[in-house]
Amino acid sequence: MSAAKGSGQRDGMPSSPGPVSPVFQLPPLALYVHIPWCVRKCPYCDFNSHAAGSELPEEAYIDALLADLEQDLHHVHGRELTSIFFGGGTPSLFSANALGRLLDGVEQRVPFARDIEITLEANPGTFEQAKFAAYRQLGINRLSIGVQSFQEAKLKALGRIHDGGEAIRAADMARKAGFDNFNLDLMHGLPDQSLDDALSDLRTAIAQGPTHLSWYQLTMEPNTVFWSQPPTLPEDDVLWDIQEAGQALLAEHGYAQYEVSAYAREGRRARHNLNYWTFGDFLGIGAGAHAKLSSPDGRIMRSWKTRLPKDYLDPAKHYLAGERVLEADELPFEFLMNVLRLTDGAPVELFTQRTGLPLDVLAAGRAEAEARGLLSTDRERLTATAQGQLFLNDLLQQFLP
């Protein structure tokens, strides 16, 4: 594979954002691995996913992932990996042997933290218990199972390939395979969904005993089938009722909300996602993977990889599709766009630690957001109010460059 296009300093690349505060710290480092194949593309999905053929190019793709990582090692700066997340697509389409070879290859190149969290996304229709047990033996210690709904009509409307019974068995298989930490991914605001429908799904999910629930509203995204052929969705007042009643039900059963759509048992927040939301660093390998990376000199860069699997696997093409250093005036928005999704926000000192900028660059936007009741007046933390959580886009507008 040829050298990555755009690596190093390029003509026209923005310069360093300026003097770096002595308080600036290299953040924790995570790894995101994108596996882009699914059995079938869902009509609501805008992720970089592609219908799998009769045979997956597992070996070639693992080779490419390791070569891709090799070219990104200069961004590690001596750090260890605190978490790894296999996303997609449907990573559970890959065999345990393939994922084991990848994990071995990654650890040979970047050391793992002793308590590293390794998450694998899986769909209920793509696994069996023996496969899950093999994943667990590799050191994968967290699953995220894409249930979306337990109701047949709703699953059919969403284009899912599993049924409600398979979703329930998936959670049971996960426990039997040795996973004591798993997430169920659930949607609400589905086509023709009533309040009772939504709460029934939540109750069924809670009954499976997950340590974490991702519960979020279906949205119509461009470049999806649902965007061009939109289904009939619940009215706004029904959506509001679902949100309020669902949050109360989750709290009643010990699932504390810590992010816009994330609910967890005590001590079971998703560490990989928390790193993302607190403006930590993450390497991204795989077709279409994105990364956010900091340098000791204070530069912060976003990069993205070649999107189409056939191009990513083509030795004549580059892994890296593009990269961009963030300018200093972009950093307040970039930082707050993430941390304000967290219900308890972040301590004020984290802003300077992650961006190298003094806190006073937020002063004007902070004052306006507080005056509008969107940002807490707590001097020690940057936290959206309950109103700010509901109108997060309006809150973030105060910090646009």
Short mmCIF file of C-alpha atoms in Angstrom, two decimals, residues 26-380:
data_model
loop_
_atom_site.label_atom_id
_atom_site.label_comp_id
_atom_site.label_asym_id
_atom_site.label_seq_id
_atom_site.Cartn_x
_atom_site.Cartn_y
_atom_site.Cartn_z
CA LEU A 26 -2.35 15.15 25.45
CA PRO A 27 -5.71 13.48 26.08
CA PRO A 28 -6.34 9.75 26.48
CA LEU A 29 -6.13 7.74 23.24
CA ALA A 30 -8.75 5.32 21.90
CA LEU A 31 -9.09 3.33 18.68
CA TYR A 32 -12.13 3.09 16.43
CA VAL A 33 -12.22 0.21 13.91
CA HIS A 34 -14.80 0.40 11.13
CA ILE A 35 -16.08 -2.79 9.52
CA PRO A 36 -18.38 -1.60 6.74
CA TRP A 37 -20.42 -4.67 5.78
CA CYS A 38 -23.99 -5.56 6.76
CA VAL A 39 -26.29 -8.38 5.70
CA ARG A 40 -28.62 -5.70 4.34
CA LYS A 41 -28.65 -1.90 4.38
CA CYS A 42 -31.42 -0.52 6.62
CA PRO A 43 -33.61 2.26 5.15
CA TYR A 44 -32.86 4.71 7.99
CA CYS A 45 -29.08 4.15 8.09
CA ASP A 46 -26.69 6.89 6.95
CA PHE A 47 -23.53 5.17 8.23
CA ASN A 48 -20.85 3.95 5.86
CA SER A 49 -22.27 0.44 5.48
CA HIS A 50 -22.57 -1.83 2.46
CA ALA A 51 -24.44 -5.06 1.79
CA ALA A 52 -22.10 -8.01 2.17
CA GLY A 53 -21.56 -10.42 -0.71
CA SER A 54 -21.47 -14.18 -0.41
CA GLU A 55 -17.96 -14.04 1.06
CA LEU A 56 -16.32 -11.32 3.14
CA PRO A 57 -12.68 -10.40 2.38
CA GLU A 58 -11.72 -10.91 6.03
CA GLU A 59 -8.03 -11.61 5.62
CA ALA A 60 -7.44 -8.81 3.12
CA TYR A 61 -9.36 -6.35 5.26
CA ILE A 62 -7.44 -7.24 8.43
CA ASP A 63 -4.18 -6.79 6.48
CA ALA A 64 -5.40 -3.37 5.33
CA LEU A 65 -6.48 -2.34 8.85
CA LEU A 66 -3.06 -3.15 10.28
CA ALA A 67 -1.28 -1.34 7.45
CA ASP A 68 -3.60 1.63 7.97
CA LEU A 69 -2.76 1.68 11.68
CA GLU A 70 0.94 1.42 10.89
CA GLN A 71 0.73 4.69 8.98
CA ASP A 72 -0.98 6.40 11.93
CA LEU A 73 1.50 5.38 14.62
CA HIS A 74 3.19 8.79 14.60
CA HIS A 75 0.01 10.14 16.26
CA VAL A 76 0.34 7.88 19.29
CA HIS A 77 3.07 9.90 21.08
CA GLY A 78 3.82 7.18 23.62
CA ARG A 79 0.23 6.75 24.81
CA GLU A 80 -1.56 3.48 25.45
CA LEU A 81 -5.04 2.61 24.21
CA THR A 82 -7.73 3.07 26.84
CA SER A 83 -10.51 1.63 24.65
CA ILE A 84 -11.23 0.02 21.29
CA PHE A 85 -14.60 0.13 19.54
CA PHE A 86 -15.55 -2.09 16.61
CA GLY A 87 -18.31 -0.29 14.73
CA GLY A 88 -19.99 -0.63 11.38
CA GLY A 89 -21.70 -1.97 9.51
CA THR A 90 -21.96 -5.19 11.46
CA PRO A 91 -18.60 -6.16 13.01
CA SER A 92 -20.08 -9.45 14.29
CA LEU A 93 -20.09 -10.68 10.70
CA PHE A 94 -16.34 -11.16 11.10
CA SER A 95 -15.01 -14.36 12.62
CA ALA A 96 -13.31 -14.51 16.00
CA ASN A 97 -10.13 -15.65 14.26
CA ALA A 98 -10.05 -12.52 12.10
CA LEU A 99 -10.73 -10.17 15.01
CA GLY A 100 -8.18 -11.99 17.13
CA ARG A 101 -5.49 -11.48 14.50
CA LEU A 102 -6.39 -7.80 14.37
CA LEU A 103 -6.29 -7.34 18.15
CA ASP A 104 -2.93 -9.12 18.35
CA GLY A 105 -1.58 -6.88 15.59
CA VAL A 106 -2.88 -3.72 17.25
CA GLU A 107 -1.39 -4.61 20.63
CA GLN A 108 1.99 -5.29 19.01
CA ARG A 109 1.95 -1.71 17.71
CA VAL A 110 0.22 0.24 20.51
CA PRO A 111 0.19 -0.92 24.14
CA PHE A 112 -3.16 -1.63 25.79
CA ALA A 113 -4.14 -0.12 29.13
CA ARG A 114 -4.42 -2.79 31.81
CA ASP A 115 -8.18 -2.16 32.12
CA ILE A 116 -8.86 -1.49 28.42
CA GLU A 117 -12.51 -1.52 27.34
CA ILE A 118 -13.06 -3.35 24.02
CA THR A 119 -16.56 -3.04 22.54
CA LEU A 120 -18.01 -4.96 19.60
CA GLU A 121 -21.22 -3.93 17.85
CA ALA A 122 -23.45 -6.90 16.96
CA ASN A 123 -26.88 -7.48 15.49
CA PRO A 124 -29.20 -10.18 16.88
CA GLY A 125 -29.51 -11.88 13.50
CA THR A 126 -25.77 -12.35 12.93
CA PHE A 127 -24.41 -14.44 15.75
CA GLU A 128 -24.63 -17.59 17.77
CA GLN A 129 -23.48 -18.33 21.30
CA ALA A 130 -20.29 -20.15 20.26
CA LYS A 131 -19.18 -17.08 18.30
CA PHE A 132 -19.86 -14.82 21.27
CA ALA A 133 -17.88 -17.03 23.62
CA ALA A 134 -14.95 -16.90 21.20
CA TYR A 135 -15.16 -13.10 21.07
CA ARG A 136 -15.08 -12.99 24.87
CA GLN A 137 -11.98 -15.20 24.95
CA LEU A 138 -10.19 -12.69 22.72
CA GLY A 139 -10.51 -10.04 25.43
CA ILE A 140 -13.54 -8.27 23.94
CA ASN A 141 -15.32 -7.33 27.16
CA ARG A 142 -18.32 -5.27 26.07
CA LEU A 143 -21.06 -5.81 23.48
CA SER A 144 -23.42 -3.31 21.91
CA ILE A 145 -26.39 -5.17 20.46
CA GLY A 146 -28.48 -3.39 17.82
CA VAL A 147 -32.02 -4.33 18.82
CA GLN A 148 -33.90 -1.13 17.77
CA SER A 149 -37.28 -2.72 18.68
CA PHE A 150 -38.74 -6.00 19.92
CA GLN A 151 -41.99 -5.63 17.95
CA GLU A 152 -42.41 -7.43 14.64
CA ALA A 153 -44.23 -4.63 12.80
CA LYS A 154 -41.68 -2.05 13.89
CA LEU A 155 -38.72 -4.24 12.96
CA LYS A 156 -40.22 -4.87 9.54
CA ALA A 157 -40.75 -1.14 9.01
CA LEU A 158 -37.10 -0.54 9.94
CA GLY A 159 -35.87 -3.20 7.52
CA ARG A 160 -34.29 -5.28 10.29
CA ILE A 161 -33.46 -8.93 9.65
CA HIS A 162 -34.09 -10.21 13.19
CA ASP A 163 -37.29 -10.70 15.14
CA GLY A 164 -38.14 -9.89 18.74
CA GLY A 165 -37.40 -13.39 19.95
CA GLU A 166 -33.91 -13.29 18.46
CA ALA A 167 -33.26 -9.98 20.18
CA ILE A 168 -34.17 -11.46 23.56
CA ARG A 169 -32.04 -14.55 22.92
CA ALA A 170 -29.13 -12.30 21.95
CA ALA A 171 -28.98 -10.80 25.43
CA ASP A 172 -29.19 -14.25 26.99
CA MET A 173 -26.40 -15.54 24.73
CA ALA A 174 -24.23 -12.58 25.66
CA ARG A 175 -24.53 -13.36 29.38
CA LYS A 176 -23.89 -17.08 28.86
CA ALA A 177 -20.80 -16.24 26.79
CA GLY A 178 -19.36 -14.37 29.78
CA PHE A 179 -20.28 -10.75 28.98
CA ASP A 180 -21.22 -8.98 32.20
CA ASN A 181 -21.22 -5.61 30.43
CA PHE A 182 -23.45 -5.06 27.40
CA ASN A 183 -25.51 -2.35 25.79
CA LEU A 184 -28.85 -2.63 24.03
CA ASP A 185 -29.41 -0.12 21.24
CA LEU A 186 -33.08 0.91 21.06
CA MET A 187 -34.97 3.48 19.00
CA HIS A 188 -38.18 5.36 19.67
CA GLY A 189 -40.37 7.59 17.52
CA LEU A 190 -40.73 4.71 15.06
CA PRO A 191 -43.29 4.61 12.22
CA ASP A 192 -46.82 4.64 13.71
CA GLN A 193 -45.42 4.08 17.21
CA SER A 194 -47.67 4.87 20.17
CA LEU A 195 -46.60 5.71 23.72
CA ASP A 196 -47.59 2.20 24.82
CA ASP A 197 -45.51 0.67 21.99
CA ALA A 198 -42.43 2.65 22.99
CA LEU A 199 -42.75 1.84 26.69
CA SER A 200 -43.33 -1.84 25.91
CA ASP A 201 -40.02 -1.90 24.02
CA LEU A 202 -38.25 -0.22 26.92
CA ARG A 203 -39.71 -2.61 29.49
CA THR A 204 -38.66 -5.60 27.39
CA ALA A 205 -35.14 -4.16 27.05
CA ILE A 206 -34.86 -3.50 30.79
CA ALA A 207 -36.01 -7.07 31.51
CA GLN A 208 -32.93 -8.37 29.67
CA GLY A 209 -30.70 -6.83 32.32
CA PRO A 210 -28.30 -4.76 30.17
CA THR A 211 -25.77 -2.64 32.00
CA HIS A 212 -26.25 0.16 29.45
CA LEU A 213 -29.04 1.37 27.15
CA SER A 214 -28.71 3.65 24.14
CA TRP A 215 -32.25 4.98 23.65
CA TYR A 216 -32.70 7.56 20.94
CA GLN A 217 -35.25 8.96 18.53
CA LEU A 218 -35.36 7.85 14.91
CA THR A 219 -34.41 10.74 12.60
CA MET A 220 -34.64 11.10 8.86
CA GLU A 221 -31.12 11.48 7.47
CA PRO A 222 -30.17 12.59 3.93
CA ASN A 223 -29.03 9.88 1.52
CA THR A 224 -31.25 7.24 3.09
CA VAL A 225 -34.35 5.48 1.81
CA PHE A 226 -36.40 7.05 4.60
CA TRP A 227 -35.28 10.51 3.50
CA SER A 228 -36.63 10.03 -0.02
CA GLN A 229 -39.58 7.85 1.04
CA PRO A 230 -40.43 9.02 4.57
CA PRO A 231 -42.67 6.82 6.70
CA THR A 232 -45.45 8.18 8.92
CA LEU A 233 -43.86 9.12 12.24
CA PRO A 234 -45.57 10.02 15.54
CA GLU A 235 -46.76 13.58 16.13
CA ASP A 236 -44.59 15.89 18.21
CA ASP A 237 -46.82 15.65 21.30
CA VAL A 238 -46.57 11.83 21.20
CA LEU A 239 -42.78 12.07 20.82
CA TRP A 240 -42.62 14.36 23.86
CA ASP A 241 -44.78 11.98 25.92
CA ILE A 242 -42.53 9.05 24.91
CA GLN A 243 -39.40 10.96 25.90
CA GLU A 244 -40.72 11.99 29.32
CA ALA A 245 -42.29 8.65 30.23
CA GLY A 246 -39.31 6.68 28.93
CA GLN A 247 -36.78 8.68 30.92
CA ALA A 248 -38.86 8.23 34.07
CA LEU A 249 -39.08 4.46 33.47
CA LEU A 250 -35.33 4.16 32.94
CA ALA A 251 -34.56 6.15 36.08
CA GLU A 252 -36.99 4.00 38.07
CA HIS A 253 -35.02 0.91 37.07
CA GLY A 254 -31.60 2.33 37.92
CA TYR A 255 -30.47 3.58 34.51
CA ALA A 256 -29.04 7.07 35.01
CA GLN A 257 -28.94 9.35 31.98
CA TYR A 258 -25.45 10.71 31.45
CA GLU A 259 -25.66 11.81 27.80
CA VAL A 260 -28.44 12.85 25.42
CA SER A 261 -29.25 9.25 24.50
CA ALA A 262 -27.16 7.16 26.92
CA TYR A 263 -28.33 5.53 30.16
CA ALA A 264 -26.21 3.32 32.40
CA ARG A 265 -26.13 1.37 35.62
CA GLU A 266 -23.72 2.64 38.27
CA GLY A 267 -20.13 2.35 37.03
CA ARG A 268 -21.14 1.16 33.55
CA ARG A 269 -20.89 4.29 31.44
CA ALA A 270 -19.34 3.59 28.04
CA ARG A 271 -15.71 4.61 28.47
CA HIS A 272 -15.00 4.78 24.74
CA ASN A 273 -17.90 7.16 24.20
CA LEU A 274 -17.02 9.21 27.27
CA ASN A 275 -13.55 9.74 25.82
CA TYR A 276 -15.17 10.98 22.60
CA TRP A 277 -17.58 13.31 24.41
CA THR A 278 -14.82 14.77 26.61
CA PHE A 279 -12.75 15.68 23.53
CA GLY A 280 -10.31 12.83 23.93
CA ASP A 281 -8.25 11.50 21.03
CA PHE A 282 -9.09 8.51 18.88
CA LEU A 283 -7.38 6.83 15.99
CA GLY A 284 -9.71 5.69 13.22
CA ILE A 285 -8.92 2.77 10.91
CA GLY A 286 -11.10 1.14 8.29
CA ALA A 287 -13.16 2.29 5.34
CA GLY A 288 -14.63 5.72 6.08
CA ALA A 289 -13.28 5.86 9.65
CA HIS A 290 -12.75 9.29 11.22
CA ALA A 291 -10.16 10.33 13.79
CA LYS A 292 -9.46 13.22 16.14
CA LEU A 293 -5.81 13.55 17.15
CA SER A 294 -3.70 15.99 19.16
CA SER A 295 0.01 16.75 18.94
CA PRO A 296 2.34 17.76 21.80
CA ASP A 297 2.65 21.19 20.17
CA GLY A 298 -1.09 21.76 20.66
CA ARG A 299 -2.30 21.12 17.12
CA ILE A 300 -5.60 19.25 16.92
CA MET A 301 -6.46 17.46 13.71
CA ARG A 302 -9.45 15.65 12.27
CA SER A 303 -8.86 13.06 9.55
CA TRP A 304 -10.91 10.58 7.55
CA LYS A 305 -10.17 7.44 5.59
CA THR A 306 -11.14 6.28 2.09
CA ARG A 307 -14.85 5.49 2.22
CA LEU A 308 -15.59 2.68 -0.25
CA PRO A 309 -14.37 -0.79 0.76
CA LYS A 310 -13.20 -1.58 -2.78
CA ASP A 311 -11.02 1.55 -2.76
CA TYR A 312 -9.78 0.93 0.77
CA LEU A 313 -8.66 -2.55 -0.30
CA ASP A 314 -7.05 -1.33 -3.52
CA PRO A 315 -3.22 -1.30 -3.14
CA ALA A 316 -3.02 1.51 -5.69
CA LYS A 317 -5.08 3.86 -3.50
CA HIS A 318 -4.43 5.63 -0.21
CA TYR A 319 -6.00 4.89 3.15
CA LEU A 320 -6.10 8.53 4.16
CA ALA A 321 -8.71 10.52 2.24
CA GLY A 322 -8.15 13.84 4.01
CA GLU A 323 -7.09 15.66 7.15
CA ARG A 324 -7.53 19.13 8.57
CA VAL A 325 -5.95 20.95 11.50
CA LEU A 326 -8.56 22.85 13.52
CA GLU A 327 -8.00 26.58 13.82
CA ALA A 328 -7.99 28.15 17.29
CA ASP A 329 -11.34 29.89 16.75
CA GLU A 330 -12.98 26.55 15.92
CA LEU A 331 -11.91 24.83 19.11
CA PRO A 332 -14.51 26.27 21.53
CA PHE A 333 -17.37 25.02 19.36
CA GLU A 334 -15.68 21.67 18.69
CA PHE A 335 -15.06 21.11 22.40
CA LEU A 336 -18.51 22.19 23.58
CA MET A 337 -20.31 20.31 20.80
CA ASN A 338 -19.15 17.16 22.59
CA VAL A 339 -19.03 17.90 26.32
CA LEU A 340 -22.41 19.66 26.44
CA ARG A 341 -24.07 16.42 25.36
CA LEU A 342 -23.13 15.07 28.79
CA THR A 343 -25.78 15.73 31.43
CA ASP A 344 -23.12 16.79 33.94
CA GLY A 345 -20.93 18.54 31.37
CA ALA A 346 -17.25 18.88 32.21
CA PRO A 347 -15.06 20.75 34.70
CA VAL A 348 -13.96 24.13 33.37
CA GLU A 349 -10.27 23.22 33.52
CA LEU A 350 -10.80 20.46 30.96
CA PHE A 351 -11.35 23.13 28.29
CA THR A 352 -7.78 24.43 28.60
CA GLN A 353 -6.32 20.95 29.09
CA ARG A 354 -7.88 19.73 25.85
CA THR A 355 -7.60 22.86 23.67
CA GLY A 356 -4.65 24.84 25.05
CA LEU A 357 -6.87 27.96 25.05
CA PRO A 358 -7.60 30.17 28.07
CA LEU A 359 -11.08 29.90 29.55
CA ASP A 360 -11.78 33.57 28.91
CA VAL A 361 -12.23 32.92 25.16
CA LEU A 362 -15.61 31.43 26.16
CA ALA A 363 -16.65 34.46 28.22
CA ALA A 364 -18.95 36.24 25.75
CA GLY A 365 -20.73 33.11 24.54
CA ARG A 366 -20.98 31.80 28.08
CA ALA A 367 -22.60 34.99 29.36
CA GLU A 368 -25.16 35.02 26.55
CA ALA A 369 -25.99 31.31 26.97
CA GLU A 370 -26.40 31.77 30.74
CA ALA A 371 -28.64 34.81 30.22
CA ARG A 372 -30.87 32.70 27.96
CA GLY A 373 -31.06 29.93 30.51
CA LEU A 374 -29.24 27.43 28.30
CA LEU A 375 -26.00 27.10 30.27
CA SER A 376 -25.54 26.54 33.98
CA THR A 377 -24.11 29.45 35.99
CA ASP A 378 -21.88 27.03 37.92
CA ARG A 379 -18.39 28.60 37.73
CA GLU A 380 -16.68 25.20 38.19
#
